[in-house]
Coordinates of C-alpha atoms in Angstrom, one line a residue:
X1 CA -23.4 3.7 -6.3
X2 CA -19.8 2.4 -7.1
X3 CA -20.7 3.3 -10.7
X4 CA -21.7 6.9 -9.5
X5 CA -18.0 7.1 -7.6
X6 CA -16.2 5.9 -10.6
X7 CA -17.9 8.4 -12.6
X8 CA -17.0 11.1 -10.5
X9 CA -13.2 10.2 -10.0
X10 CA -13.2 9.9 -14.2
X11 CA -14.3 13.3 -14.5
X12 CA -12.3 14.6 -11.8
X13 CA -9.0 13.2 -14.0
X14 CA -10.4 14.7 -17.1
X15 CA -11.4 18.0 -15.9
X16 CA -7.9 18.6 -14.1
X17 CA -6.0 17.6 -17.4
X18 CA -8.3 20.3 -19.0
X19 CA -8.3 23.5 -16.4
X20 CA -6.0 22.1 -13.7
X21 CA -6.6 21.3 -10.1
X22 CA -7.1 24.4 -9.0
X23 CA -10.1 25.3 -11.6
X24 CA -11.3 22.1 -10.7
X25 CA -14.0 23.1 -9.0
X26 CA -16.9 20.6 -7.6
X27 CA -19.2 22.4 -9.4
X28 CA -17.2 21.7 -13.0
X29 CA -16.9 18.6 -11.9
X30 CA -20.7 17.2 -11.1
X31 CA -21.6 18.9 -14.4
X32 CA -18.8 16.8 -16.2
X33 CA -19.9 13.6 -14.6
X34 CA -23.6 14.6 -15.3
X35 CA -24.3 13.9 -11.6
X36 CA -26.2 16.5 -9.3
X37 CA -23.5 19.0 -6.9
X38 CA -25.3 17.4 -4.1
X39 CA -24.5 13.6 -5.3
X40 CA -21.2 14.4 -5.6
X41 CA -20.7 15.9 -1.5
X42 CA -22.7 12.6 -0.5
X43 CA -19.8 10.6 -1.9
X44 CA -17.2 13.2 -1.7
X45 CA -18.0 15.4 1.3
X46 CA -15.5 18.1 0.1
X47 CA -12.6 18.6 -2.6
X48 CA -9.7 17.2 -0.6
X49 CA -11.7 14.1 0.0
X50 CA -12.7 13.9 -3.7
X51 CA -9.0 14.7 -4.9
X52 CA -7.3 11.7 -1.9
X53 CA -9.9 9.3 -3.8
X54 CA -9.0 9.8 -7.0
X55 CA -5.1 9.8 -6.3
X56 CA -5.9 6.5 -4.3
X57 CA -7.8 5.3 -7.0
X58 CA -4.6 6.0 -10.0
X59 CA -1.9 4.8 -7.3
X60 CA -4.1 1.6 -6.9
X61 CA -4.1 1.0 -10.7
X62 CA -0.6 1.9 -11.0
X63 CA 0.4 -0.9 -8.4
X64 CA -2.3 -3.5 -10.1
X65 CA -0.5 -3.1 -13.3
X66 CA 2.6 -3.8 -12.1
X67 CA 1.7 -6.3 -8.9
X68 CA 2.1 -9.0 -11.8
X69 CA 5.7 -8.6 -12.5
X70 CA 6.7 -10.1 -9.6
X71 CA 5.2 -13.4 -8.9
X72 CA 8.1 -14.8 -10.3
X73 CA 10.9 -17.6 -9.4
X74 CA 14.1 -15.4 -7.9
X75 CA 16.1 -16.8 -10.7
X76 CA 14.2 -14.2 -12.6
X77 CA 13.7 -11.4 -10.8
X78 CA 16.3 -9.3 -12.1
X79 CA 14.5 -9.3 -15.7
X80 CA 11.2 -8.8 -14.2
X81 CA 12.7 -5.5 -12.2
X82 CA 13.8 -4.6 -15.7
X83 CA 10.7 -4.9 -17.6
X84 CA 8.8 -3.7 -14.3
X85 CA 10.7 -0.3 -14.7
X86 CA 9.5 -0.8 -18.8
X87 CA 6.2 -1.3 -17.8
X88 CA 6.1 1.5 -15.1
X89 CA 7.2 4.2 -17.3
X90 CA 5.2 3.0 -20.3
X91 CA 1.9 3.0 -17.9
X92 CA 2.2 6.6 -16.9
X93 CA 2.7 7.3 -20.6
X94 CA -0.3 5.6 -21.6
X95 CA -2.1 6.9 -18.8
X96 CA -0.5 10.6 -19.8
X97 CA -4.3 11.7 -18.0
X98 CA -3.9 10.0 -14.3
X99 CA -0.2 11.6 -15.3
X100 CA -1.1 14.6 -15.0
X101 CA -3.5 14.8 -12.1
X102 CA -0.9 12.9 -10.3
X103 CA 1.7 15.5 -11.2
X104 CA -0.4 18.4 -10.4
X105 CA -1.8 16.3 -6.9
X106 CA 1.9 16.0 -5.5
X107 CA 2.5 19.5 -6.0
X108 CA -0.6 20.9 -4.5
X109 CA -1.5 21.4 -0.8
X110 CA -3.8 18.6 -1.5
X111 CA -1.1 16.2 -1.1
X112 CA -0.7 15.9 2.5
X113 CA 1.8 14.3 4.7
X114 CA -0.9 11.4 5.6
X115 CA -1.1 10.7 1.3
X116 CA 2.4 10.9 1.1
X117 CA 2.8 7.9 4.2
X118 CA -0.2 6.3 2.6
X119 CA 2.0 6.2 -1.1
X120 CA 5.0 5.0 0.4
X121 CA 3.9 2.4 2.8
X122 CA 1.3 0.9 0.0
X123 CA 4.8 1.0 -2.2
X124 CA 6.9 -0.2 0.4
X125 CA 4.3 -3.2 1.0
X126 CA 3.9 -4.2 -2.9
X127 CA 7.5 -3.6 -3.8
X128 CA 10.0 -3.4 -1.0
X129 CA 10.4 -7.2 -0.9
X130 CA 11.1 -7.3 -4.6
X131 CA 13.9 -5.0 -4.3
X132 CA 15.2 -6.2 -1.3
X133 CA 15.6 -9.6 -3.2
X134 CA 16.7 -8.0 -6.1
X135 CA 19.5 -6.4 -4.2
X136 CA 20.5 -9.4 -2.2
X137 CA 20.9 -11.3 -5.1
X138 CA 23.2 -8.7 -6.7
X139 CA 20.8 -7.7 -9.6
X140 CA 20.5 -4.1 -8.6
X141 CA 23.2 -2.0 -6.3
X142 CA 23.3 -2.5 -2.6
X143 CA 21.3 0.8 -2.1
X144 CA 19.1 1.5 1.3
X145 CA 15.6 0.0 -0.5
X146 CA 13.9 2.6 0.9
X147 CA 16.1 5.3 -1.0
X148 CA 16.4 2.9 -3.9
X149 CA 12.1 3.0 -4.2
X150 CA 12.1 6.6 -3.5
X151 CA 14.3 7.9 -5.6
X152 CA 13.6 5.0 -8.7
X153 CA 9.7 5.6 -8.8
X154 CA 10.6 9.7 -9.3
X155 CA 12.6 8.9 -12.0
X156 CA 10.2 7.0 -13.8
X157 CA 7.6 9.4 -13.0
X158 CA 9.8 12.1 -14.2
X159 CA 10.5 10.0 -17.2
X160 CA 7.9 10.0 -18.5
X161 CA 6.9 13.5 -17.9
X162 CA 10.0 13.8 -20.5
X163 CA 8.0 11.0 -22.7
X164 CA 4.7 12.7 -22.6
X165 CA 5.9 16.2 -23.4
X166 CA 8.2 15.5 -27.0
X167 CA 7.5 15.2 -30.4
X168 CA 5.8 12.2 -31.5
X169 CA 8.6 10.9 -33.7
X170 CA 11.3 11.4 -30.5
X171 CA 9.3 9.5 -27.9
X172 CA 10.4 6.0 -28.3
X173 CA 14.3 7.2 -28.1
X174 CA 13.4 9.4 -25.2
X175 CA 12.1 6.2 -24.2
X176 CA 14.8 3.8 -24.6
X177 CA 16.8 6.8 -23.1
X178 CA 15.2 7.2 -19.8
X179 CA 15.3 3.1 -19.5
X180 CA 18.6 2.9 -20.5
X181 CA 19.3 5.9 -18.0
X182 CA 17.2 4.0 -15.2
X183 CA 18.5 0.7 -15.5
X184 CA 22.3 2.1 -15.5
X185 CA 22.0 3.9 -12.3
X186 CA 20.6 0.9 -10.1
X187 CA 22.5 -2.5 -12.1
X188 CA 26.0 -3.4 -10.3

């Protein structure tokens, strides 16, 4: 059954980065997970539960990729924010797919105000510690935390939308530019 889910979700990511959200239509969507329409509305009774799950399911292995970089001593933690930002930029480049149905899912009426809560609370829980920490210590600028989270993970999504979308042989200076840019705006 998990299996089944999974399978759904993967196709609902691929089939938005092909014909977008909007022509992502259930239909599409058993057929590109090979799954009958009528297994998909057992696990998925409609499209807005199908398209919460799957942005669920990115942010959850967006924050598992980066939950690691801070189990650290506080001696450290203003290199692991730094090569959490690195990391965090590099995952939704590598991940240009989840990207992109992200992207699309925060600028739909999908999104809700209840997703949006959900996003920043789940954040808040993972990271807000971190950067309270972080700012205590005097590694990063003595910004609200809560302004400091917002405003940081829409930079790194929006960096690498700027990543994603240039020339092959410009994206690792585009790179180094939007963490250059990043880390500059937060560090003391």
């Amino acid at each position: 059954m998990r299996d089944t889910k999974e399978k759904i979700i993967a196709a609902t990511v691929a089939l938005t980065e092909e014909i977008g959200l909007e022509g992502a239509a259930t239909a599409k969507i058993a057929g590109k997970a090979s799954v009958a329409i009528g297994t998909l509305f057992h696990h998925f009774p409609n499209k807005q539960i199908l398209f919460e799950a799957t942005y669920r399911h990115i942010m959850d292995h967006y924050v598992w990729h980066l939950i690691g970089f801070f189990d650290y001593p506080d001696e450290q933690i203003g290199k692991q924010v730094k090569k959490a930002i690195r990391a965090s930029v590099d995952y939704w480049v590598r991940n240009w797919r989840y990207f992109a149905f992200v992207d699309q899912m925060i600028s739909s009426h999908y999104f809700t105000a209840e997703i949006a809560e959900e996003t920043k609370s789940k954040m808040d829980k993972h990271f807000g510690q971190l950067f309270k920490l972080a700012r205590r210590k005097g590694f990063i600028k003595k910004y609200d935390y809560q302004v400091l989270l917002d405003i940081l993970f829409r930079t790194i999504f929006q960096s690498a939308a700027v990543i994603i979308d240039t020339e092959e042989d410009k994206k690792e200076k585009y790179r180094a530019e939007c963490l250059r840019f990043i880390w500059s705006s937060i560090k003391p």
